[in-house]
Short mmCIF file of C-alpha atoms and ligand atoms in Angstrom, two decimals:
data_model
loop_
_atom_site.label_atom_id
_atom_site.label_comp_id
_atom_site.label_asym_id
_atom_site.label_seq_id
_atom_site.Cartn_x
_atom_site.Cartn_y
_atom_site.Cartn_z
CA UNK N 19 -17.04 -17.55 -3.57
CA UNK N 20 -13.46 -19.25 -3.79
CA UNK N 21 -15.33 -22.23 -5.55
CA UNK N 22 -17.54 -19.93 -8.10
CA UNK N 23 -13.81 -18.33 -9.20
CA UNK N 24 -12.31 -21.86 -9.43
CA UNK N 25 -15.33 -23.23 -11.37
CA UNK N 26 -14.96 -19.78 -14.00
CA UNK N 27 -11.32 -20.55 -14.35
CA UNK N 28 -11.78 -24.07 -15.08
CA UNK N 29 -14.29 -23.53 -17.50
CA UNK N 30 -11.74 -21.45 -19.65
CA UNK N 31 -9.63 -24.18 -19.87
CA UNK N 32 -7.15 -22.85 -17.41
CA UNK N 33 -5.88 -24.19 -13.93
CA UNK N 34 -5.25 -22.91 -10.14
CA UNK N 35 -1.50 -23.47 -9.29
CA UNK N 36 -2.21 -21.69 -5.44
CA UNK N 37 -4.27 -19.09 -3.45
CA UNK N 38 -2.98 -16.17 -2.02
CA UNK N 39 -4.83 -13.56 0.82
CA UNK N 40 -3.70 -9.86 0.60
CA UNK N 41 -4.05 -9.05 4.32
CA UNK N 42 -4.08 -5.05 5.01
CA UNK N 43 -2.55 -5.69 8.37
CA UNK N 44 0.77 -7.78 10.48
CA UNK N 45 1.42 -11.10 8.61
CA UNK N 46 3.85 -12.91 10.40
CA UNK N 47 6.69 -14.01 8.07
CA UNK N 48 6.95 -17.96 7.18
CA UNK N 49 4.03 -18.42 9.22
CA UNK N 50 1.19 -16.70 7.37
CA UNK N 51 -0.28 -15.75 11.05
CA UNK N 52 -2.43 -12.61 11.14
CA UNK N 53 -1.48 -10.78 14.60
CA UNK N 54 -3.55 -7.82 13.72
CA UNK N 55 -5.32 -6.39 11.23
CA UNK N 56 -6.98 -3.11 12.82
CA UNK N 57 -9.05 -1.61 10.00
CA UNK N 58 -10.43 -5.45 9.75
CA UNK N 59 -10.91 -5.98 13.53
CA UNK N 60 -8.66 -9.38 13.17
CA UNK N 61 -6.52 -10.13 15.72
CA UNK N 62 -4.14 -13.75 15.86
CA UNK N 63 -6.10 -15.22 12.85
CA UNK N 64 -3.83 -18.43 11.99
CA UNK N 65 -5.06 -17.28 7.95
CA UNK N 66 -3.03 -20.28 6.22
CA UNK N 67 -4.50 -23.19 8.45
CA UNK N 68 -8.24 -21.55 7.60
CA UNK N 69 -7.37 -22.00 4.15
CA UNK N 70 -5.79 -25.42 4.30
CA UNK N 71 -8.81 -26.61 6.33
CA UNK N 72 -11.50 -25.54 4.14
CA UNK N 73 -9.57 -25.36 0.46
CA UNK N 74 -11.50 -26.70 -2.67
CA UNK N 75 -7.54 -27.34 -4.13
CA UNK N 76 -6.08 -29.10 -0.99
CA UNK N 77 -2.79 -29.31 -3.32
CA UNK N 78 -2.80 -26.02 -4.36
CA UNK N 79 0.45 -23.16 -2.91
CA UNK N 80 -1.06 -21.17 -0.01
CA UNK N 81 0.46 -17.49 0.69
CA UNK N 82 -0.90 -14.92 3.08
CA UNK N 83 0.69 -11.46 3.14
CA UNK N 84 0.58 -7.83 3.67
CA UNK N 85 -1.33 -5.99 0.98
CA UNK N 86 1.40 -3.60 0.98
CA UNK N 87 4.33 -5.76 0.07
CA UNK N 88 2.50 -7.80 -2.13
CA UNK N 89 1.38 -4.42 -4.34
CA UNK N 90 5.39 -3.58 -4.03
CA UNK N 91 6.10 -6.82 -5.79
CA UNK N 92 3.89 -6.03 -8.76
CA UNK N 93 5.25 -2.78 -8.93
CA UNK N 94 8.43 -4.05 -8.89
CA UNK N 95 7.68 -6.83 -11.82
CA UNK N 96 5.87 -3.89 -13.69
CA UNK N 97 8.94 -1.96 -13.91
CA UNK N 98 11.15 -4.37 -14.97
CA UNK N 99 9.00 -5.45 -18.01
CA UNK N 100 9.36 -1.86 -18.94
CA UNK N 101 12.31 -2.05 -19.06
CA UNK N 102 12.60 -5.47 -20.77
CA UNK N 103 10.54 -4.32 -23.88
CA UNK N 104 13.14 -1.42 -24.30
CA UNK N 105 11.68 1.59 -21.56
CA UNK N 106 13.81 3.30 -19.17
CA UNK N 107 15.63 2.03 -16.43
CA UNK N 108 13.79 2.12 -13.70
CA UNK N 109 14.97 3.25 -10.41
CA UNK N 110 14.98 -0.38 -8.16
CA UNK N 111 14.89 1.53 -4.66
CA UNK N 112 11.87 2.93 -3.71
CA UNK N 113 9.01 3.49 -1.04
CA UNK N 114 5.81 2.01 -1.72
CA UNK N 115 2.86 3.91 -0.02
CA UNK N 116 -0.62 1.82 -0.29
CA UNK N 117 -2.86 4.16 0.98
CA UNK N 118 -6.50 3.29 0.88
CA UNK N 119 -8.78 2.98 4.28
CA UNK N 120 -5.54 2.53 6.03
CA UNK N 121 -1.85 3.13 4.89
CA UNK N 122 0.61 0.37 4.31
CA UNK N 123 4.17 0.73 2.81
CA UNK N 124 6.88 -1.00 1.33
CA UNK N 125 10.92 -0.36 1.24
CA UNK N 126 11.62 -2.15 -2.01
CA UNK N 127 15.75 -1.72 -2.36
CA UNK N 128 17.87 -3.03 -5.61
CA UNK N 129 13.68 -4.47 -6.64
CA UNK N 130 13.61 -7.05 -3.49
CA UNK N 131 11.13 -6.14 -0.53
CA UNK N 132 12.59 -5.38 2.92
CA UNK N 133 10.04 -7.29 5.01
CA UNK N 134 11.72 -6.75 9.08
CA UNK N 135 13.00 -9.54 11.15
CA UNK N 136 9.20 -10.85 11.81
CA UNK N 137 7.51 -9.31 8.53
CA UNK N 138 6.19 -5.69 9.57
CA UNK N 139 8.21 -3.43 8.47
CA UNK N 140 6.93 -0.18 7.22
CA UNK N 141 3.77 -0.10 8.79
CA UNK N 142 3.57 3.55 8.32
CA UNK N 143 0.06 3.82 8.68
CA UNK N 144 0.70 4.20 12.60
CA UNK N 145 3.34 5.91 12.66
CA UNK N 146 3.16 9.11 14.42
CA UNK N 147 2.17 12.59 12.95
CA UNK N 148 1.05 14.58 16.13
CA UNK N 149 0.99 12.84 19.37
CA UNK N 150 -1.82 14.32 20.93
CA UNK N 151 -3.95 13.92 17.29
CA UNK N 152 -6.88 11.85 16.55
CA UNK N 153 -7.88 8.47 18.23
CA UNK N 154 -7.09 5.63 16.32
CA UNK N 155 -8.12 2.26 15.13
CA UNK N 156 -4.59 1.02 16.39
CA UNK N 157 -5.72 2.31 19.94
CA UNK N 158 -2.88 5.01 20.19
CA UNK N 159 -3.27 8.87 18.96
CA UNK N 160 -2.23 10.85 15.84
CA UNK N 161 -1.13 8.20 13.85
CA UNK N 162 -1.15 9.00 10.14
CA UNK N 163 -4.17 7.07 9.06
CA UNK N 164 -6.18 9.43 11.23
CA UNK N 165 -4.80 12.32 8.87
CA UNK N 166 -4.71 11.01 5.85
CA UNK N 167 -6.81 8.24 5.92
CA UNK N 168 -9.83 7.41 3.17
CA UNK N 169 -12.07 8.23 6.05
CA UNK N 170 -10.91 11.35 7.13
CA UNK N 171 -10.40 12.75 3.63
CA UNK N 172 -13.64 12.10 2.76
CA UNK N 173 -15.55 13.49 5.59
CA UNK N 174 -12.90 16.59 5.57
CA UNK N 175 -14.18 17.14 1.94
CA UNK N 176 -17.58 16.93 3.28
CA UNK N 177 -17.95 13.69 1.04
CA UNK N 178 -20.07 10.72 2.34
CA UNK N 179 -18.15 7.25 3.37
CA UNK N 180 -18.95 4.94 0.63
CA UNK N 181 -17.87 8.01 -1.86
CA UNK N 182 -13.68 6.89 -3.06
CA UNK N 183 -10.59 9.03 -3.50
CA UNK N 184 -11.45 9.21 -6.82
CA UNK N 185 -14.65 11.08 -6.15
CA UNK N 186 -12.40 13.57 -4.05
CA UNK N 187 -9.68 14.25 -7.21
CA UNK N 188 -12.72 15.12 -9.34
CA UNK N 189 -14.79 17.43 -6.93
CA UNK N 190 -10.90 19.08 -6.26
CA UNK N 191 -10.69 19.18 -10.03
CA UNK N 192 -13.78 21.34 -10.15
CA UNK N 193 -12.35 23.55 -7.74
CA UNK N 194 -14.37 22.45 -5.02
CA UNK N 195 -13.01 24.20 -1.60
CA UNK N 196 -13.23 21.43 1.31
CA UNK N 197 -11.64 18.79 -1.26
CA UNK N 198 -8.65 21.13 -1.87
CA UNK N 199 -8.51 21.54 1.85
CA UNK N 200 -8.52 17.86 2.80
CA UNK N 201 -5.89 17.13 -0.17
CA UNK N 202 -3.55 19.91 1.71
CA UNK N 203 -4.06 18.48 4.85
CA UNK N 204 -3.66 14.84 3.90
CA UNK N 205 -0.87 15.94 1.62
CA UNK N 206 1.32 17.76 4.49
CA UNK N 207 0.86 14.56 6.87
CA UNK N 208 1.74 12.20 4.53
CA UNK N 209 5.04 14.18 3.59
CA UNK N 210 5.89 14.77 7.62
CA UNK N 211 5.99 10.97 8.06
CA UNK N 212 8.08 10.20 4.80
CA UNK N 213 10.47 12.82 5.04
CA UNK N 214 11.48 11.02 8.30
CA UNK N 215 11.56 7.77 6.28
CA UNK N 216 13.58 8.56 3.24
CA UNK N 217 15.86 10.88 5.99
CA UNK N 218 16.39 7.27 7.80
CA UNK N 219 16.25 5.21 4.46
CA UNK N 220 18.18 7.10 2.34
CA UNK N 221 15.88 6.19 -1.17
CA UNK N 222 15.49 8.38 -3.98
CA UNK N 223 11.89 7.82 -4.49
CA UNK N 224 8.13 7.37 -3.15
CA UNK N 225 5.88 5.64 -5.20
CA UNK N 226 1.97 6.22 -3.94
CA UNK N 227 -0.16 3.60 -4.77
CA UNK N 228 -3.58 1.84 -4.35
CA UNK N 229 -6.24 4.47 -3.97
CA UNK N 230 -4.07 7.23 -2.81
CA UNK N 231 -2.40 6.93 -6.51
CA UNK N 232 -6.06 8.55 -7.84
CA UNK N 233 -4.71 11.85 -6.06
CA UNK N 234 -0.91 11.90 -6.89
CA UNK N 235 -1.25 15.11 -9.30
CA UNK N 236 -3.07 16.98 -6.13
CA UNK N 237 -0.97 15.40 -3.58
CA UNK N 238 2.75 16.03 -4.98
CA UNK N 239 3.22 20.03 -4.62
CA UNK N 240 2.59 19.20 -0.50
CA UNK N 241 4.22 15.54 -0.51
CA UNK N 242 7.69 17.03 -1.96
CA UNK N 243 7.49 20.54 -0.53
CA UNK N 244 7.23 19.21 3.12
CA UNK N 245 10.17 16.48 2.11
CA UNK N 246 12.23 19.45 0.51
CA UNK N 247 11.81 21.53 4.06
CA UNK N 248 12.60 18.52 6.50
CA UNK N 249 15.15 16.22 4.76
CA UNK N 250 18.50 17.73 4.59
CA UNK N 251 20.07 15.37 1.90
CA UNK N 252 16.90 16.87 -0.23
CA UNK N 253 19.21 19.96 -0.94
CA UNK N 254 21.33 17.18 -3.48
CA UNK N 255 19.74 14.43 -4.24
CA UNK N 256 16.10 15.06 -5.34
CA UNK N 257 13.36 13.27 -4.16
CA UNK N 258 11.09 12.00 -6.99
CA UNK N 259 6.91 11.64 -5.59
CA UNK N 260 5.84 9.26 -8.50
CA UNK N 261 2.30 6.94 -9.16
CA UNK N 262 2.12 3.37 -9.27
CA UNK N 263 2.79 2.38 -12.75
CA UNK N 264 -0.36 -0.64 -11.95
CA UNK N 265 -3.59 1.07 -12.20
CA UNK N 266 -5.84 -0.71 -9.98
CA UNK N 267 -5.26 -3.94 -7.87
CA UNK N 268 -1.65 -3.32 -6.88
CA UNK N 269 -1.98 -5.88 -3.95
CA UNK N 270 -4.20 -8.19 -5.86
CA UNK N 271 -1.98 -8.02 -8.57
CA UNK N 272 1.17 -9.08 -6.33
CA UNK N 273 -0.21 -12.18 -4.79
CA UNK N 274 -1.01 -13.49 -7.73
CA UNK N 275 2.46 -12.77 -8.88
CA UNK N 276 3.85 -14.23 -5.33
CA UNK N 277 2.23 -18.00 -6.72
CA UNK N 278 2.67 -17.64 -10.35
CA UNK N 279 6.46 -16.81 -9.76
CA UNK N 280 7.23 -18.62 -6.59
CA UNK N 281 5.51 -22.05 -8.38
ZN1 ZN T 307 -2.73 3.88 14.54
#
């Protein structure tokens, strides 16, 4: 595959500075390790030696990240060339929710990515919503991927599993009773774990992206209602539930950022 990509580039006349691997999982920072990816089944994958050891471009940058982080940093760069050709000023401090068969966020302060002392942060995904909820990939119960997962929308709108969020946004559209249902449900879990994030955080803003970005309209009314009932600095400062201004291929989109502006 990589070398089919490389031999299309080549042949328009441009060239590969790097490779990057959008991991929807724990990257370990500096290192590029994989600990765990659990919607992949990876566990302590070494991901930049793989690549080194079997790389068409042996000279070429290598980054491995989380797929949330990196769809943060294109955010990030999308906003500020708004605002370079003469849009708005963007607000710089955000969340970044990537929700698509898991959940992955980002806390993206004055535009620069919190990543944690080893690179996990905001793995919100497994953070708690009920504790004696749903099994989960992760192995513990009630995490918020079990709520508000891809998955579990879709078969709580009585969709099948290759059908997308997408699919659920236009049967809810149509009025369509189960989809409405799972949107609600989804949308109340979601908001329980964020208002405890921007209540610890203290950031004027949650951005949903990646899939979950196809359901923002439908998603909002029980995103902001559940932050305006739980977080008490709500009554003050409001809490804006925005879309990813990148439609498509937010973490795609940010590794290839992460070589083009780290070469
Ligand atoms: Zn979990």
């Amino acid at each position: 595959l990589a070398r089919d990509v490389i031999a299309s580039v080549e042949h328009r006349g441009a060239r590969i500075v790097g490779t990057a691997m959008s991991i929807p999982g724990f990257v370990r920072a500096g290192t590029g390790e994989i600990m765990e990816a659990p919607n992949l089944g990876w566990r302590n994958v070494d991901a930049l030696r793989l690549l080194r050891a079997d790389s068409p471009l042996p000279d070429a940058m290598l980054r491995v990240g989380n797929d949330a982080n990196f769809a943060a940093e294109a955010e990030t760069w999308m906003r500020l060339q708004r605002c370079r050709s003469g849009g708005p000023r963007p607000s710089g401090t955000y969340i970044y929710l990537a929700g698509t068969v898991g959940f992955g966020a980002a806390l993206v302060h004055d535009c620069r990515i919190y990543h944690g002392d080893n690179g996990w942060s905001m793995e919100i995904g497994h953070v708690c919503v009920q504790p004696d909820g749903p099994q989960c990939a992760c192995g513990a119960t009630g995490c918020l991927e079990s709520y508000a997962g891809r998955f579990r929308m879709l078969e709580a709108a009585g969709l099948p599993e290759w059908a997308s969020l997408s699919d659920i946004a236009v049967a809810a559209e149509a009025g369509d009773d189960r989809s409405l249902a799972a949107i609600k449900n989804a949308g109340g879990a979601i908001g329980v774990v964020l208002s405890s994030v921007v209540s610890l955080l203290d950031v004027p803003e949650v951005v949903l992206g990646g899939e979950l970005g196809q359901l923002t309209e439908f998603l909002r009314p029980y995103v902001a209602a559940e932050i305006k009932r739980r977080v008490v600095s709500a009554a003050w400062q409001e809490i804006a539930v925005t879309t990813s201004l990148i439609d498509g291929f937010d973490p795609l989109s940010g590794a290839a950022l992460s070589i083009v502006l780290g070469g």
